PDB file of C-alpha atoms in Angstrom:
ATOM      1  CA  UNK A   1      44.646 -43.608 -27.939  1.00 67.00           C
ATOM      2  CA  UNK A   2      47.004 -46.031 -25.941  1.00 71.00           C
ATOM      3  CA  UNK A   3      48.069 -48.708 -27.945  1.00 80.00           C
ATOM      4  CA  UNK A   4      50.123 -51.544 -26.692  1.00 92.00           C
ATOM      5  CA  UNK A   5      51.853 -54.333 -29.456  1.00 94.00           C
ATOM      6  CA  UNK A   6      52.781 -57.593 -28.367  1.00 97.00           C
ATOM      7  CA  UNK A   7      55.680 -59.934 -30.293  1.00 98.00           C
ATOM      8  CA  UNK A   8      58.084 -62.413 -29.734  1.00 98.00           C
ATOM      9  CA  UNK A   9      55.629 -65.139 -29.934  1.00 98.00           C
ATOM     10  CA  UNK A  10      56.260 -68.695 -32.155  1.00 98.00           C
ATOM     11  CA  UNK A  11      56.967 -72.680 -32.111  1.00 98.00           C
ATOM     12  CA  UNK A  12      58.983 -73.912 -29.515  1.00 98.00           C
ATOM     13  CA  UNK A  13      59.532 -77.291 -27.969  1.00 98.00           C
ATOM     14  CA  UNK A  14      59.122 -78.306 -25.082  1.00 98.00           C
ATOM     15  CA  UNK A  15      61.639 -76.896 -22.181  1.00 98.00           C
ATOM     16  CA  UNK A  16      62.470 -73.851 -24.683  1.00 98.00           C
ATOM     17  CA  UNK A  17      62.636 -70.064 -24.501  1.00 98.00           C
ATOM     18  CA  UNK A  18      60.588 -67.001 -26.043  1.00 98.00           C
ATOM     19  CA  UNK A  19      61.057 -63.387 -24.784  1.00 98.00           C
ATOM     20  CA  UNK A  20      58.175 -61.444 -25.556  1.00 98.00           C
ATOM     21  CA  UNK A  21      58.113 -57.858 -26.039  1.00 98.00           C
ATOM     22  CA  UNK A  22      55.224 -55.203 -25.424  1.00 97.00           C
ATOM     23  CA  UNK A  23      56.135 -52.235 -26.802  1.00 95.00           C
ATOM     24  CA  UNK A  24      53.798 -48.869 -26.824  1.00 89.00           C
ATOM     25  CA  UNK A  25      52.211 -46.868 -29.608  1.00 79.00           C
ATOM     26  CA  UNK A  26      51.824 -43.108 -29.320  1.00 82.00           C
ATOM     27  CA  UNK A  27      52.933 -43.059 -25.943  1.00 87.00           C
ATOM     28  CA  UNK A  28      54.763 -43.202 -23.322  1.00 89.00           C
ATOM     29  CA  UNK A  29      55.014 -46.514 -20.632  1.00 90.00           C
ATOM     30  CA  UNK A  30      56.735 -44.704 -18.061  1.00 90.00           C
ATOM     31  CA  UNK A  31      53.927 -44.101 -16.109  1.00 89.00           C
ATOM     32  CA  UNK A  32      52.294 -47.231 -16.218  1.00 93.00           C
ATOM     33  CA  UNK A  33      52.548 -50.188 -14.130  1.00 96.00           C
ATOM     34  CA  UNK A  34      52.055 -53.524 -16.818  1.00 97.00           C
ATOM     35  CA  UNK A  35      50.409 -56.354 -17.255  1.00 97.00           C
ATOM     36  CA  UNK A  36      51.096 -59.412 -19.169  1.00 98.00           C
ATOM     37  CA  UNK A  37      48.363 -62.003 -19.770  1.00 98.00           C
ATOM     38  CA  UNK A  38      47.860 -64.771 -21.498  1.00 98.00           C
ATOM     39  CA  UNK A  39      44.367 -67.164 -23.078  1.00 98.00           C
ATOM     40  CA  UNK A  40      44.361 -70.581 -23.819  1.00 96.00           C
ATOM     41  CA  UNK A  41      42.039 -71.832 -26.172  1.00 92.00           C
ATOM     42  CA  UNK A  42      38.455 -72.841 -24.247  1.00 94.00           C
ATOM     43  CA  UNK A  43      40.076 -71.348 -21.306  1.00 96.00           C
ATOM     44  CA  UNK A  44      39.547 -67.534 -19.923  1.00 97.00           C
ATOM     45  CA  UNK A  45      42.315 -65.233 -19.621  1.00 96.00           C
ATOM     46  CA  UNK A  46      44.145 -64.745 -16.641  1.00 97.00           C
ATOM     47  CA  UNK A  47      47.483 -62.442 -15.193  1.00 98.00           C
ATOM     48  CA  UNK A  48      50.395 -64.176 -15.092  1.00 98.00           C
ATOM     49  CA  UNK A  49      52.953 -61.217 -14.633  1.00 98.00           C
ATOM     50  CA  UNK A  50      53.198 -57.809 -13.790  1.00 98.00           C
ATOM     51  CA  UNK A  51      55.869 -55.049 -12.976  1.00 98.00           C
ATOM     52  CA  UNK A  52      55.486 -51.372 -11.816  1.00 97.00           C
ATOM     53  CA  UNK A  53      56.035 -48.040 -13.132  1.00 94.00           C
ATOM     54  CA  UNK A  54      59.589 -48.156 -11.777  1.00 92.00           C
ATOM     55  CA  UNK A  55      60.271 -51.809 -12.741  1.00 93.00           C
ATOM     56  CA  UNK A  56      61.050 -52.415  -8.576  1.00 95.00           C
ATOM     57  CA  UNK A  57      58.237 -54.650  -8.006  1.00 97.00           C
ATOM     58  CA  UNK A  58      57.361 -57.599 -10.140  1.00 98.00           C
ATOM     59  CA  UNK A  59      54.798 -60.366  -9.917  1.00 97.00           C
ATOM     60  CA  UNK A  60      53.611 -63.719 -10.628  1.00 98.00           C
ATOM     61  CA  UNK A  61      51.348 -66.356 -11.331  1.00 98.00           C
ATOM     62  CA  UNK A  62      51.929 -69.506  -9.465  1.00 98.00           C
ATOM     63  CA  UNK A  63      51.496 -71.294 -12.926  1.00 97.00           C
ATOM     64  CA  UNK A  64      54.757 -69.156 -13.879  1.00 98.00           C
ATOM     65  CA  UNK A  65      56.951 -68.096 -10.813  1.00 98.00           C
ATOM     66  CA  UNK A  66      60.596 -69.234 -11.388  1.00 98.00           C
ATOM     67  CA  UNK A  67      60.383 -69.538 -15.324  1.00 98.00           C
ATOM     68  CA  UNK A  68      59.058 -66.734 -16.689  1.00 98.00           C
ATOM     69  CA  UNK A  69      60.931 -62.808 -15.835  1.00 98.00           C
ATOM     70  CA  UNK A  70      59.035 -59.510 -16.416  1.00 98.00           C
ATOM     71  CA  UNK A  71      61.382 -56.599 -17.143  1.00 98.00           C
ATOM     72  CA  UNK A  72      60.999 -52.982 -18.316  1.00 97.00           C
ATOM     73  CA  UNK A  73      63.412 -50.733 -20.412  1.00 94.00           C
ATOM     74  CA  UNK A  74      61.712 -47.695 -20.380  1.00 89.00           C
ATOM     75  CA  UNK A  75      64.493 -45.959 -22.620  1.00 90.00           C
ATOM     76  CA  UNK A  76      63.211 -48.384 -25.226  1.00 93.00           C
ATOM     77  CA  UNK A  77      59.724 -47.769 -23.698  1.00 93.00           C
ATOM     78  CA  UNK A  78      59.018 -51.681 -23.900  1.00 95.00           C
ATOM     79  CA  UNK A  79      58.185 -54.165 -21.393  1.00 97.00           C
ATOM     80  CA  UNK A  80      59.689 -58.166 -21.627  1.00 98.00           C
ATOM     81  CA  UNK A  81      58.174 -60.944 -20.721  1.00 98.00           C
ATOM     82  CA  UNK A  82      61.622 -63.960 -20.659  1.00 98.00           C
ATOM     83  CA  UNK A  83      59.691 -67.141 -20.915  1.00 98.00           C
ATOM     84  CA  UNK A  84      62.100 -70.171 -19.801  1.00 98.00           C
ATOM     85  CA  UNK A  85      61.633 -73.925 -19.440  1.00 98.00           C
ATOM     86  CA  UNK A  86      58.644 -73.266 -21.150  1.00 98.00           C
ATOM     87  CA  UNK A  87      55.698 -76.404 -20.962  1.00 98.00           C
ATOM     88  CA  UNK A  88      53.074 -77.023 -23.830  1.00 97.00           C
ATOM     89  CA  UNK A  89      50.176 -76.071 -21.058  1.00 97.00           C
ATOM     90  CA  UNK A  90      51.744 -72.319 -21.669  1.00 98.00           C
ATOM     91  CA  UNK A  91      50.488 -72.666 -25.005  1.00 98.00           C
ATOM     92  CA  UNK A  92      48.080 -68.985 -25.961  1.00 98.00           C
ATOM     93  CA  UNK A  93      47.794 -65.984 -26.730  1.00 98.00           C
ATOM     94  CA  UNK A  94      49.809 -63.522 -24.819  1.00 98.00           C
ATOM     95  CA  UNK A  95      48.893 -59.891 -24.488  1.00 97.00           C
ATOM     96  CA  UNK A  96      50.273 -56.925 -22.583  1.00 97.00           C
ATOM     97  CA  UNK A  97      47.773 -54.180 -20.680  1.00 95.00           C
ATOM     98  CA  UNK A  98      48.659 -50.490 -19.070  1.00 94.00           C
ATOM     99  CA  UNK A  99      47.141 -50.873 -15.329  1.00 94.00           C
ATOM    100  CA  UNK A 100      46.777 -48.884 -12.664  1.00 93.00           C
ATOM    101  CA  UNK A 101      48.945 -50.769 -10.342  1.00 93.00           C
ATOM    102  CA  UNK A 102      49.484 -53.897  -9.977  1.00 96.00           C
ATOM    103  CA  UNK A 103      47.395 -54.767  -7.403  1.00 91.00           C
ATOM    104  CA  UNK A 104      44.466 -53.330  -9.349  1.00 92.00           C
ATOM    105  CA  UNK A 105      42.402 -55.031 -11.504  1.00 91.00           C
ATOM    106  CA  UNK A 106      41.782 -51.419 -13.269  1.00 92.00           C
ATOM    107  CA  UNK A 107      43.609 -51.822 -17.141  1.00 90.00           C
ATOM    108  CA  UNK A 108      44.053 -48.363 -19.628  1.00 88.00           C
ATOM    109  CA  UNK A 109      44.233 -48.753 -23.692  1.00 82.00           C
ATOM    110  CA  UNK A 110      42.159 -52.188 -25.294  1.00 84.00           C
ATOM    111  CA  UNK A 111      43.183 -55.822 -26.085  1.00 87.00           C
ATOM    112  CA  UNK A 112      45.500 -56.305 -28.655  1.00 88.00           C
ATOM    113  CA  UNK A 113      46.056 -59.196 -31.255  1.00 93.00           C
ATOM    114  CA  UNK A 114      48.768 -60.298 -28.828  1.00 97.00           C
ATOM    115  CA  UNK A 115      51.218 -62.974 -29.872  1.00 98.00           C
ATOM    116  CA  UNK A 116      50.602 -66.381 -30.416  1.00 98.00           C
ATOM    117  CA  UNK A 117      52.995 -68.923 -28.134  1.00 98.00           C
ATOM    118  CA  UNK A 118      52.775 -72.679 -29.214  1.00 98.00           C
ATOM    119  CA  UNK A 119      55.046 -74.917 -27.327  1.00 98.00           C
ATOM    120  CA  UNK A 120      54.708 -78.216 -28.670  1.00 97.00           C
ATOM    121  CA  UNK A 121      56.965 -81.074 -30.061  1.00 96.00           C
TER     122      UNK A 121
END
């Protein structure tokens, strides 16, 4: 069963930094292009990042472009999200997803528990 685990998450004020990690369970990531996402409370969740197989291509949100990196290590077989200049609207849960590509909407393995970011004075 694919299993991916997000952490990294906490507190952090305003205009602060988090790097997430997504790392896999059982197997390997490889193969898989990946997903980050994130939920707000009362809000539904949406994409905000996403990187290929070969960690050539990357993508992003508009909400995110310019402070927030995607990067793979493959070795480590763990995906990164580097959240920068980060703004209490990026408060939520943050969760990681095997895809088919990433210009599919087509996700592998389940939701997580993700980790919980809070940015907030």
């Amino acid at each position: 069963q694919l299993q991916l685990v997000e952490s990294g998450g906490g507190l952090v004020q305003p205009g602060g930094s988090l790097r997430l990690s997504c790392a896999a369970s059982g197997f390997t990531l490889r193969s898989y292009a990946i997903g980050w996402f994130r939920q707000a409370p009362g809000k539904e969740r949406e994409e905000i990042s996403c990187i290929v197989a070969s960690g050539e291509t990357t993508n992003y949100a508009d909400s995110v472009k310019g402070r927030f990196t995607i990067s793979r290590d493959n070795a480590k077989n763990t995906v990164y999200l580097q959240m920068n200049s980060l703004k209490p609207e990026d408060t939520a849960v943050y969760y990681c997803r095997t895809k088919l590509s990433c210009g599919s909407s087509v996700l592998f393995d389940s939701w997580g528990q993700g980790t919980q970011v809070t940015v907030s004075s």
